[in-house]
Tab-separated table of C-alpha atoms in Angstrom:
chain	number	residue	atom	x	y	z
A	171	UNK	CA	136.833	112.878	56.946
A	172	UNK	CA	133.229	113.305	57.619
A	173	UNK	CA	132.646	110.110	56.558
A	174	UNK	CA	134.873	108.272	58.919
A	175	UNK	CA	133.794	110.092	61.948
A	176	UNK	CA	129.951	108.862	60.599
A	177	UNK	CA	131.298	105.583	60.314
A	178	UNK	CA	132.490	105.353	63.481
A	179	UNK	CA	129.896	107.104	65.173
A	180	UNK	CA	127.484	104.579	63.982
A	181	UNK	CA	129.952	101.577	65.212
A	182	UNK	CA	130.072	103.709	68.491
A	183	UNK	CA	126.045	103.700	69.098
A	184	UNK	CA	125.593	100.555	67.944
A	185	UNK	CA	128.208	98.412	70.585
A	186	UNK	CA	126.768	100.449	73.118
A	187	UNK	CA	122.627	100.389	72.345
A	188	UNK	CA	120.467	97.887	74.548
A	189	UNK	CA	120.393	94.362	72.514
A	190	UNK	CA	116.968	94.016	71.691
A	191	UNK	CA	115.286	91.928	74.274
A	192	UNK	CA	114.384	88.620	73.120
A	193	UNK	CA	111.126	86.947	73.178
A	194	UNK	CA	108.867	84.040	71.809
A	195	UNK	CA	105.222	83.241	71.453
A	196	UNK	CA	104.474	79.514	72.815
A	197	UNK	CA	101.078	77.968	71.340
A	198	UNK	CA	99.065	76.019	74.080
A	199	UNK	CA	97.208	73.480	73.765
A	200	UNK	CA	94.851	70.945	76.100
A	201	UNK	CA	96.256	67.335	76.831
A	202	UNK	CA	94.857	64.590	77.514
A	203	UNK	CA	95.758	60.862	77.782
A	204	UNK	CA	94.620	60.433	74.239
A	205	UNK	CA	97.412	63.101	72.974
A	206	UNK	CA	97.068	66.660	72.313
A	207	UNK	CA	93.844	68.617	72.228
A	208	UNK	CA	92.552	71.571	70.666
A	209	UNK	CA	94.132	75.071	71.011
A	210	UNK	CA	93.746	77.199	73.972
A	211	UNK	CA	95.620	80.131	73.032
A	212	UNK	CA	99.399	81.306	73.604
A	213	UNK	CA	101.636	82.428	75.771
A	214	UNK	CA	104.224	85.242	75.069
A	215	UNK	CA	108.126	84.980	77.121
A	216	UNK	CA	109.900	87.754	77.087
A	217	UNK	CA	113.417	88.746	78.613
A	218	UNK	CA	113.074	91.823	81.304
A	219	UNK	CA	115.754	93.371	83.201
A	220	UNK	CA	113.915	91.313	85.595
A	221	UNK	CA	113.848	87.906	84.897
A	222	UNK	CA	111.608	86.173	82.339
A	223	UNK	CA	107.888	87.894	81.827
A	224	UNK	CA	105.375	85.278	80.649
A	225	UNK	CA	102.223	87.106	79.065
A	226	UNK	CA	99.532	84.684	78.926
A	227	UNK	CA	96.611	85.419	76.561
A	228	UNK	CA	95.121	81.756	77.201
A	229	UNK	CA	90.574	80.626	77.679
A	230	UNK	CA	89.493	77.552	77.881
A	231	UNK	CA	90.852	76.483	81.706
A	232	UNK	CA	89.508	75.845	84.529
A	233	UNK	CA	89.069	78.942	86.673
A	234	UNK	CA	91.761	79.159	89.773
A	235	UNK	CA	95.280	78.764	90.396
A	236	UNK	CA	97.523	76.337	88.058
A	237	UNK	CA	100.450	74.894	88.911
A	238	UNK	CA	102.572	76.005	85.698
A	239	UNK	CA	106.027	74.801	84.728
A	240	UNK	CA	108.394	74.669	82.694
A	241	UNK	CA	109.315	70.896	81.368
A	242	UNK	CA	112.522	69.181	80.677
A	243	UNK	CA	111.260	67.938	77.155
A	244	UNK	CA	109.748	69.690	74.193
A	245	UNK	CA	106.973	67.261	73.608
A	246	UNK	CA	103.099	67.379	74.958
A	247	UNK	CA	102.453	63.775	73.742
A	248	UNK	CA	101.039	61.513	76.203
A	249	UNK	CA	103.016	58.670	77.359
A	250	UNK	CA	102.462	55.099	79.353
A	251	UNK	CA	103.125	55.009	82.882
A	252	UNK	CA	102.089	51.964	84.893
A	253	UNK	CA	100.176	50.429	82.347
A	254	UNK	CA	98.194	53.431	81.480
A	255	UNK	CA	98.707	57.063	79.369
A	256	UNK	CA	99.020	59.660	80.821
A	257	UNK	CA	98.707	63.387	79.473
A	258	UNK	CA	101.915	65.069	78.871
A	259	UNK	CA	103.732	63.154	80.380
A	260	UNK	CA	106.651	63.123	77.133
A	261	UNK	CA	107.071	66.486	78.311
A	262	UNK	CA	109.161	64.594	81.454
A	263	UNK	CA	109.831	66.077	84.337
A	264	UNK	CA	110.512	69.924	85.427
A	265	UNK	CA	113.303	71.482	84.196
A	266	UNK	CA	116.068	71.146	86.811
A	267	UNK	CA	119.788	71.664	85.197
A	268	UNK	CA	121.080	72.069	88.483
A	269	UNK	CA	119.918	68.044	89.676
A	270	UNK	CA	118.707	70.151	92.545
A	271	UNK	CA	115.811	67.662	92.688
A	272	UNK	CA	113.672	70.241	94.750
A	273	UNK	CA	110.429	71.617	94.024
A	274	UNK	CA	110.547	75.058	95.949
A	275	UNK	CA	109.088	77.530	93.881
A	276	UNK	CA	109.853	80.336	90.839
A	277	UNK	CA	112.486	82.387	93.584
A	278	UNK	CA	113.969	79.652	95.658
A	279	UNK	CA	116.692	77.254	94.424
A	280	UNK	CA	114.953	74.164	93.270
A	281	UNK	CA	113.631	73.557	90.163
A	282	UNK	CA	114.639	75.873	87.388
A	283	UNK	CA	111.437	75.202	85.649
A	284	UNK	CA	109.416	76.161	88.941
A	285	UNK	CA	106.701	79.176	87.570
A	286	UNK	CA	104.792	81.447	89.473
A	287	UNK	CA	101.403	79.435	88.986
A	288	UNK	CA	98.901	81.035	86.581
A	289	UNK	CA	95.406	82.588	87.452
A	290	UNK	CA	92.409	81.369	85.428
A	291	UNK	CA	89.212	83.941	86.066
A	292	UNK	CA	86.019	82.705	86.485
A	293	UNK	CA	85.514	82.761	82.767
A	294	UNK	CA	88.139	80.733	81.787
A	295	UNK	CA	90.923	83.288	80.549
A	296	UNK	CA	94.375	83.915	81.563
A	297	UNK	CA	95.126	87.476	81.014
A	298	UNK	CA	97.935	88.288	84.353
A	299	UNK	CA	101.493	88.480	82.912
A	300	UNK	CA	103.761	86.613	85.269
A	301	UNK	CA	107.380	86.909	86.130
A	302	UNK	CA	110.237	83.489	86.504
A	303	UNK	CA	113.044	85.976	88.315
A	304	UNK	CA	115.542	82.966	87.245
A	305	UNK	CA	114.957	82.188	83.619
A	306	UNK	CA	115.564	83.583	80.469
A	307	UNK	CA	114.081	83.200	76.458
A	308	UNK	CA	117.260	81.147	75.948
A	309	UNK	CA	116.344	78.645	78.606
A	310	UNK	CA	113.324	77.880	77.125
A	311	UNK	CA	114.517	76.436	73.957
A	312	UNK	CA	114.061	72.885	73.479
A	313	UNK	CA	111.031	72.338	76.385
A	314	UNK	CA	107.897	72.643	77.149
A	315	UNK	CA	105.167	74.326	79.369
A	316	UNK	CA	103.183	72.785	81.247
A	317	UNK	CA	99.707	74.216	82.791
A	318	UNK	CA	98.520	71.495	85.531
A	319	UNK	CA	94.837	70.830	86.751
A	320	UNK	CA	95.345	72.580	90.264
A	321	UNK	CA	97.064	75.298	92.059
A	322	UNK	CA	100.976	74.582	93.403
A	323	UNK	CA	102.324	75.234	97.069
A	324	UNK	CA	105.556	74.805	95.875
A	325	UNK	CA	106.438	72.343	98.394
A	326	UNK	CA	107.256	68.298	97.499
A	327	UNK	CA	104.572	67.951	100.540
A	328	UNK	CA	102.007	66.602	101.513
A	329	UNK	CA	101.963	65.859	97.861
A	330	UNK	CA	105.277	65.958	95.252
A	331	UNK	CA	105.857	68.597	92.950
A	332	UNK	CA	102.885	71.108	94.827
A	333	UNK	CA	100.304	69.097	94.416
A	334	UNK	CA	99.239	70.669	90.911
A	335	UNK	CA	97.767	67.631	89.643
A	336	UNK	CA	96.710	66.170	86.527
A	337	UNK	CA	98.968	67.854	83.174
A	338	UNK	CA	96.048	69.921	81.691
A	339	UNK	CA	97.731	72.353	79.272
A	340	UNK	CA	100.780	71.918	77.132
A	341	UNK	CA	103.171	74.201	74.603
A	342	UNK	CA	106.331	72.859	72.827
A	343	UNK	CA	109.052	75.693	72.357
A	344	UNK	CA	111.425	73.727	69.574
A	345	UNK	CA	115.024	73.853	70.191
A	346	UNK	CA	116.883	77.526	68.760
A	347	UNK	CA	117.787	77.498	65.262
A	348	UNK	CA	121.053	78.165	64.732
């Protein structure tokens, strides 16, 4: 009898204890329009009650604000675009499942893939966790980040996309094994 009730008091506490929260570390890299660079460090997403916190532990980057995305594709390759490379550009464009086709920022409803942009110090190190209030781990899967040259007003004007600029930074997060 003992037994039994044991048995199902484990079964009991385990349906009802927290799932663990699920998180992955993304490598970064620089990009350029010859490919992908050397390593800049990585960049830790983790599920919060929350939304999505993004723990950069990143050096290398130009101090200021970076626009900083998430991208539809999970490649950092450069690709041709009007007769030239570009860097990152495989990683497409931001991720937008809903074809919302807006750039508004990490809490409006445009782009899915819109990030609060990331803080470089003046010695070239990303330390300030962030927080994407509409993603999760799971929507990362399969993508990539994207760290851009200049800061983001997450507005498609007077420039598209915020005006971040040049692809500077890149990390692939491979699609979930099943």
């Amino acid at each position: 009898m003992k037994i039994a009730v044991s048995i199902v008091l484990a079964f009991t506490v385990a349906a009802f204890a927290p799932a663990k929260a699920e998180d992955i570390t993304i490598r970064i890299k620089a990009v350029d329009a010859k490919g992908v660079g050397k390593d800049l460090g990585w960049i830790r997403a983790v599920d919060t009650k929350k939304g999505l916190r993004l723990v950069p532990r990143l050096s290398g980057i130009g101090a200021g604000a970076h626009g900083f995305h998430v991208h539809q594709n999970a490649n950092c390759g450069s690709k041709g675009a009007g007769g030239k490379m570009g860097a990152g550009l495989a990683a497409g464009g931001h991720y937008d499942p809903g074809k919302s086709g807006h750039h508004k920022g990490p809490h409006a409803d445009g782009h899915l893939g819109d990030l609060p942009a990331l803080t470089v110090d003046g010695k070239g190190m990303a330390r300030k966790s962030l927080l994407a209030p509409r993603l999760k781990v799971a929507d990362l899967y399969g993508r990539a980040l994207m760290i851009h040259a200049g800061g983001d007003n997450y507005s498609d004007s007077p420039a598209s996309l915020g005006g971040g600029g040049a692809r500077v930074a890149c990390g692939v997060i491979p699609a979930k094994k099943k």
